[in-house]
Coordinates of C-alpha atoms in Angstrom, one line a residue:
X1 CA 25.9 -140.0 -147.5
X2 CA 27.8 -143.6 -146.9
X3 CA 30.4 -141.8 -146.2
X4 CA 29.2 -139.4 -143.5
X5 CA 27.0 -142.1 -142.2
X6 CA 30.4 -144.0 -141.3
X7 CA 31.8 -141.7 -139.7
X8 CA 28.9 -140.8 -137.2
X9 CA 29.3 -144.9 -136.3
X10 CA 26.3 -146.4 -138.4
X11 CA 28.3 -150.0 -139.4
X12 CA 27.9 -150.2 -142.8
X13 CA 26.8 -153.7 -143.1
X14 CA 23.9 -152.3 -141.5
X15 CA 23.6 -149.4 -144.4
X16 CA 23.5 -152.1 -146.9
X17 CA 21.0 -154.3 -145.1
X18 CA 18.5 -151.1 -144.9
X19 CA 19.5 -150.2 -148.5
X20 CA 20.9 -146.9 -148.4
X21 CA 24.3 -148.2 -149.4
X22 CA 25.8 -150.5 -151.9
X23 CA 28.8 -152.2 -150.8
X24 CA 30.9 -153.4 -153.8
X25 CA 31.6 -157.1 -153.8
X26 CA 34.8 -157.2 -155.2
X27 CA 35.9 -154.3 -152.8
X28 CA 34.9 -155.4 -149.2
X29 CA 34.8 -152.7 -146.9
X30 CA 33.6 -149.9 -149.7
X31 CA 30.2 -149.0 -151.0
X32 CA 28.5 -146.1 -152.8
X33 CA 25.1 -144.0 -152.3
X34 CA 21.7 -146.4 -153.5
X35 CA 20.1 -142.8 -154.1
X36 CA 22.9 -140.8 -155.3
X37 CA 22.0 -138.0 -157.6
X38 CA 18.4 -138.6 -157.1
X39 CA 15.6 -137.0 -155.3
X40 CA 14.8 -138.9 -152.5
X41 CA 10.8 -139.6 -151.3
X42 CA 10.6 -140.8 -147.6
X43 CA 8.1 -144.1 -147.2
X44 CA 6.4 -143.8 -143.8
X45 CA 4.5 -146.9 -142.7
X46 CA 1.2 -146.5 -141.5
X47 CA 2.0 -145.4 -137.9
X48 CA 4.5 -143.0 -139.3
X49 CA 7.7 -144.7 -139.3
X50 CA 10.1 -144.3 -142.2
X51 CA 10.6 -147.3 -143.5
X52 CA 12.1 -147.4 -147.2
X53 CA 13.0 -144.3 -149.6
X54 CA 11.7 -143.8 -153.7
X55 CA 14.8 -141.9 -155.6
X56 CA 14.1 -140.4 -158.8
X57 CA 16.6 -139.2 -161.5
X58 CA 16.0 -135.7 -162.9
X59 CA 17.9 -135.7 -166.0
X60 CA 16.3 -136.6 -169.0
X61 CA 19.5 -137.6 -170.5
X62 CA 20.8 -139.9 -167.8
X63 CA 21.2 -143.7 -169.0
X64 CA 20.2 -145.0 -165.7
X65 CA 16.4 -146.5 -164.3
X66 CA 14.4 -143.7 -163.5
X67 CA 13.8 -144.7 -160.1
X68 CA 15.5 -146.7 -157.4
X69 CA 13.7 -148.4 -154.1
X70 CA 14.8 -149.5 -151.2
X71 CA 15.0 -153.0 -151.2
X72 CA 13.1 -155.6 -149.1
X73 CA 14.6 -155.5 -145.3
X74 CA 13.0 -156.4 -141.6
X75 CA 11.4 -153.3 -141.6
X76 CA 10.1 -152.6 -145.0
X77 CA 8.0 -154.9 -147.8
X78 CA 7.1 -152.7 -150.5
X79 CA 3.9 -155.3 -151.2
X80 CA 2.3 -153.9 -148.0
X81 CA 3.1 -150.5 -147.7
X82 CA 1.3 -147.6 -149.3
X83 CA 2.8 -144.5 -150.3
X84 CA 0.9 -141.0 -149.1
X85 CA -1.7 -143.4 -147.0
X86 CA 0.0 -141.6 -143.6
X87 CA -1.0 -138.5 -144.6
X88 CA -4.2 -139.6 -146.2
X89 CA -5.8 -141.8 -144.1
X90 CA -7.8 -138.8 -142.0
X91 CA -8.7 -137.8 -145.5
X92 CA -9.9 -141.0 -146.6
X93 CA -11.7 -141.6 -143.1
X94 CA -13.6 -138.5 -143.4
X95 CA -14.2 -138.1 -147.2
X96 CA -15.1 -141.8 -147.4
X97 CA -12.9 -142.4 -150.3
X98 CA -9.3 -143.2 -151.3
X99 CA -7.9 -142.0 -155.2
X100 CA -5.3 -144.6 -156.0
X101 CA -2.2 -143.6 -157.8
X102 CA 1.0 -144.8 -159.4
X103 CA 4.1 -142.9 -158.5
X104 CA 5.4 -140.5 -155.7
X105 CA 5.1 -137.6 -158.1
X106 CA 1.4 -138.2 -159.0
X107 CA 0.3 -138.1 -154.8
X108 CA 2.7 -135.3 -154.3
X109 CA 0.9 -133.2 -157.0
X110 CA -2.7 -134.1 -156.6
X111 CA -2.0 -133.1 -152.7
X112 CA -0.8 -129.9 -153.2
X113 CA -3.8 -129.4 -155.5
X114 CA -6.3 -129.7 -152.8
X115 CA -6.7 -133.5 -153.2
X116 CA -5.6 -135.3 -149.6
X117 CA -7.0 -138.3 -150.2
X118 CA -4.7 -140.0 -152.4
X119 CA -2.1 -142.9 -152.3
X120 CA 0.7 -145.0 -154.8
X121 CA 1.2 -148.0 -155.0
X122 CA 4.5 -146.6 -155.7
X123 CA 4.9 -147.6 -159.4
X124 CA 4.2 -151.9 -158.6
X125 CA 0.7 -153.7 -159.1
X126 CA -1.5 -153.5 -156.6
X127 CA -1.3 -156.0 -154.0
X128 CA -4.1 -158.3 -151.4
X129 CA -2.1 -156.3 -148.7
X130 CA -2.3 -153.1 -150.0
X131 CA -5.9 -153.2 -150.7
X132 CA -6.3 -154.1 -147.2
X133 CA -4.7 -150.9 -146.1
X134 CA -6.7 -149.1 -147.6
X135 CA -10.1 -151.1 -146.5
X136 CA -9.7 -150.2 -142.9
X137 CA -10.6 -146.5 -143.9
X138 CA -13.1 -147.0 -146.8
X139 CA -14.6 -149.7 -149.3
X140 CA -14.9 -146.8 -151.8
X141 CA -12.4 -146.3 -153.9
X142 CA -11.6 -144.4 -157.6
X143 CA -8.5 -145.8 -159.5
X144 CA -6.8 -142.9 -161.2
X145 CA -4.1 -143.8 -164.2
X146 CA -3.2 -142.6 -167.0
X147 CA -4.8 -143.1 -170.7
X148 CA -2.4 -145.3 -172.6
X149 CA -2.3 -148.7 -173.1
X150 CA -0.4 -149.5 -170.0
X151 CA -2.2 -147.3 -167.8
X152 CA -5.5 -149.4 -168.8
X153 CA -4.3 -152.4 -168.2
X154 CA -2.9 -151.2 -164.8
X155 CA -6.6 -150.1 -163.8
X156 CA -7.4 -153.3 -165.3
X157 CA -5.5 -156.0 -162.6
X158 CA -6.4 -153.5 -160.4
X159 CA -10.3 -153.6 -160.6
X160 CA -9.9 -157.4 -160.5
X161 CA -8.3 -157.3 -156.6
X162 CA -10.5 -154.8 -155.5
X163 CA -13.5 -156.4 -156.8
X164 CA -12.6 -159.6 -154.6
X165 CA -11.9 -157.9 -151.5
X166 CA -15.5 -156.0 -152.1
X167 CA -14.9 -152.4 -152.6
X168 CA -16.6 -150.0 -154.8
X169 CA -15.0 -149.0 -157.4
X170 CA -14.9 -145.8 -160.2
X171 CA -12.1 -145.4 -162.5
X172 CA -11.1 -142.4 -164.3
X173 CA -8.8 -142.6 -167.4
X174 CA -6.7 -139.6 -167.9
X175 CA -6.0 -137.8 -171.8
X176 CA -4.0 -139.6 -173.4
X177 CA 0.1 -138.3 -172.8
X178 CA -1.0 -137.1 -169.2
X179 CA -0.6 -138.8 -166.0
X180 CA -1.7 -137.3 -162.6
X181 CA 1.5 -135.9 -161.9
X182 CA 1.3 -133.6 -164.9
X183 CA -2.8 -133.5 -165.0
X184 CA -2.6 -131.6 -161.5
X185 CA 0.7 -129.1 -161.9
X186 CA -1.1 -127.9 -165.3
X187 CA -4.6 -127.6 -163.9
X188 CA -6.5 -125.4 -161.0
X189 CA -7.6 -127.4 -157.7
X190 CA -11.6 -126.3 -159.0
X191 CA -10.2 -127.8 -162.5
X192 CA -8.7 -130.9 -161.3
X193 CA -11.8 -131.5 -159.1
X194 CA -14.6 -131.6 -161.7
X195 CA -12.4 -133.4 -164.4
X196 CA -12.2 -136.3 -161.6
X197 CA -16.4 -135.7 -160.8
X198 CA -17.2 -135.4 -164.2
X199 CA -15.1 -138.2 -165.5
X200 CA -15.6 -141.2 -163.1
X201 CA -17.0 -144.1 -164.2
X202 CA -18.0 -147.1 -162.8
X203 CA -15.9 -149.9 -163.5
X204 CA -18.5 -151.9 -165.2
X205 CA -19.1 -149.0 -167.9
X206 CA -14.7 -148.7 -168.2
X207 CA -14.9 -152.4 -169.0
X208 CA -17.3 -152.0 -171.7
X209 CA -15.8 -149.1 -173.2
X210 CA -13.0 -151.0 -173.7
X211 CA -14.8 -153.8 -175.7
X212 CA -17.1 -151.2 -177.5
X213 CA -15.3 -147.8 -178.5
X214 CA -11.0 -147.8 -178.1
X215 CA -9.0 -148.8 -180.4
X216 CA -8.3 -152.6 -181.2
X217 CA -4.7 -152.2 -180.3
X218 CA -5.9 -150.7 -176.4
X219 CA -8.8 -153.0 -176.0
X220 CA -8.4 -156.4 -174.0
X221 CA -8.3 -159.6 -175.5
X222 CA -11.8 -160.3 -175.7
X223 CA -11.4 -164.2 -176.0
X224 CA -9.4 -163.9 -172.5
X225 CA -11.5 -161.2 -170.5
X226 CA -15.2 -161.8 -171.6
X227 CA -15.5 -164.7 -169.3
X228 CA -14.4 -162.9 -166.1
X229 CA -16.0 -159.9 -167.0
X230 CA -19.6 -161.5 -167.3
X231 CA -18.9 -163.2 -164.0
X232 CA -17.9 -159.9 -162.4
X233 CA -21.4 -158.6 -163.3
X234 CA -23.6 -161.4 -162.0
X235 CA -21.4 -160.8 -158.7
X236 CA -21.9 -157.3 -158.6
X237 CA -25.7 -157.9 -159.9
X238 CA -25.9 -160.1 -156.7
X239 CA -24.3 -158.2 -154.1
X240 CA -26.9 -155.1 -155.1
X241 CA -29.8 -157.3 -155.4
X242 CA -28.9 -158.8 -151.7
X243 CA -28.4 -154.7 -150.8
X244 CA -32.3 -154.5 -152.0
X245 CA -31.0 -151.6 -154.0
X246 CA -34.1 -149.1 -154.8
X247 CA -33.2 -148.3 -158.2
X248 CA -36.1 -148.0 -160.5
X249 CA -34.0 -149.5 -163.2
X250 CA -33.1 -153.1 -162.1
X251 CA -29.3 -154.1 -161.7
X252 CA -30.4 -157.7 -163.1
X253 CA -31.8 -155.8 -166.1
X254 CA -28.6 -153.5 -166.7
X255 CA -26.3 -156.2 -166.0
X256 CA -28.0 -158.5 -168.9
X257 CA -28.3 -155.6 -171.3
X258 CA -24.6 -155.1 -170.8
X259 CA -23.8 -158.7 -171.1
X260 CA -25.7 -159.0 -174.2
X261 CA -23.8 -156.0 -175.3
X262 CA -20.7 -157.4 -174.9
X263 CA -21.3 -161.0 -176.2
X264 CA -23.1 -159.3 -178.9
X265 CA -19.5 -157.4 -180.3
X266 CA -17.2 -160.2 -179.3
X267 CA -18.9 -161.5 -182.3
X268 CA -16.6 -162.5 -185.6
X269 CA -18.7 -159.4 -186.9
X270 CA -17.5 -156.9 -184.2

């Protein structure tokens, strides 16, 4: 490509600036692919501007990162962009909802199973900026990963920003081994549909599930998280109660059953 690119009069100092190239410093003048041998994934900005590329190794056997981005430049910071959002912001506008994802591969694969509204964060926690995005097409969101440790603590920083910036938030932990990538290629669109219906769960019942029925060695420290987790419920308690929320069942009420739930088995008996 650097090649080729040179020759149809792109300078290259402005290749490297951009990030498709990489000059070599102790060779001035020369430089090699940033994406060679990889598949490339196009970023688009929200106005549909390509702005940055995702590359992606195939072989299982190479000794190289699996992926490569483009690097910070005047058009692209990775912090506020959103992969899939161009595509999936009519989506999101008209379903009133926005799945979040991890990688390139996982929106690629739950769109071609019938689910458009979906976006990455392309593979980096979630940023203020990012969340923003996404806010001026829904507060609604479900925050898909995948069921291993690191996965839950993903979905874990990320419920913490959204909550802040006041969206509505489900979560839905995948089986454990699968991410959405994989989930959607080995499922039907109908499949993949009611897993996500019949597997969301408000992120109040995904933090207590973590404190009450994994594993030790997936669950939170409790010392660390039970303080921000009962603030997060007299929040949300507050925001319904200021709603005038018509539930026969009482927010307040839930919210201290919970509570007492929790404090109850962060307990030296627990």
């Amino acid at each position: 490509f650097t090649e080729q690119a040179i020759k149809s009069g792109y300078p290259l100092k402005r290749l490297a600036e951009v990030g498709l190239s990489i000059e070599y410093e102790d060779h001035p003048g020369k430089a090699i692919d940033r994406f060679r041998g990889r598949v490339i994934f196009p970023v688009r900005n929200l106005s549909g501007r390509y702005v940055a590329f995702g590359g992606r190794v195939m072989s299982k056997t190479a000794k190289t990162a699996k992926y490569v981005n483009s690097p910070e430049s005047l058009i692209y910071s990775k912090s506020r962009e959103l992969y899939g959002l161009y595509w999936a912001k009519s989506a999101i506008s008209k379903l009133g909802k926005c799945y979040l994802v991890e990688g390139y591969t996982d929106v690629l694969s739950m769109y071609q199973a019938g689910i458009e509204n979906v976006v990455s964060s392309s593979g980096t926690a979630l940023t203020i900026d990012q969340i923003r995005l996404i806010r001026r097409f829904t507060t609604t969101i479900t925050v898909l990963y995948d069921g291993d440790a690191a996965g839950i603590k993903a979905a874990l920083r990320g419920i913490d920003l959204l909550l802040e910036e006041g969206f509505r938030i489900k979560v839905v932990l995948l089986p454990d081994g699968e991410d959405p990538d994989s989930f959607a290629r080995s499922h039907s669109n109908t499949e993949l549909q009611a897993y996500l219906d019949q597997h969301e769960t408000d992120f109040i019942h995904f933090k207590i599930d973590l404190f009450l029925h994994l594993p030790l060695s997936l669950r939170p420290s409790r010392s660390r998280h039970l303080p921000s987790l009962l603030r997060q419920l007299t929040n949300t308690s507050a925001r319904w109660s200021s709603r005038k929320a018509s539930s026969p069942l009482s927010v307040n009420s839930c919210s201290c059953s919970y509570s007492t739930a929790i404090v109850r088995s962060s307990s030296p008996r627990a």
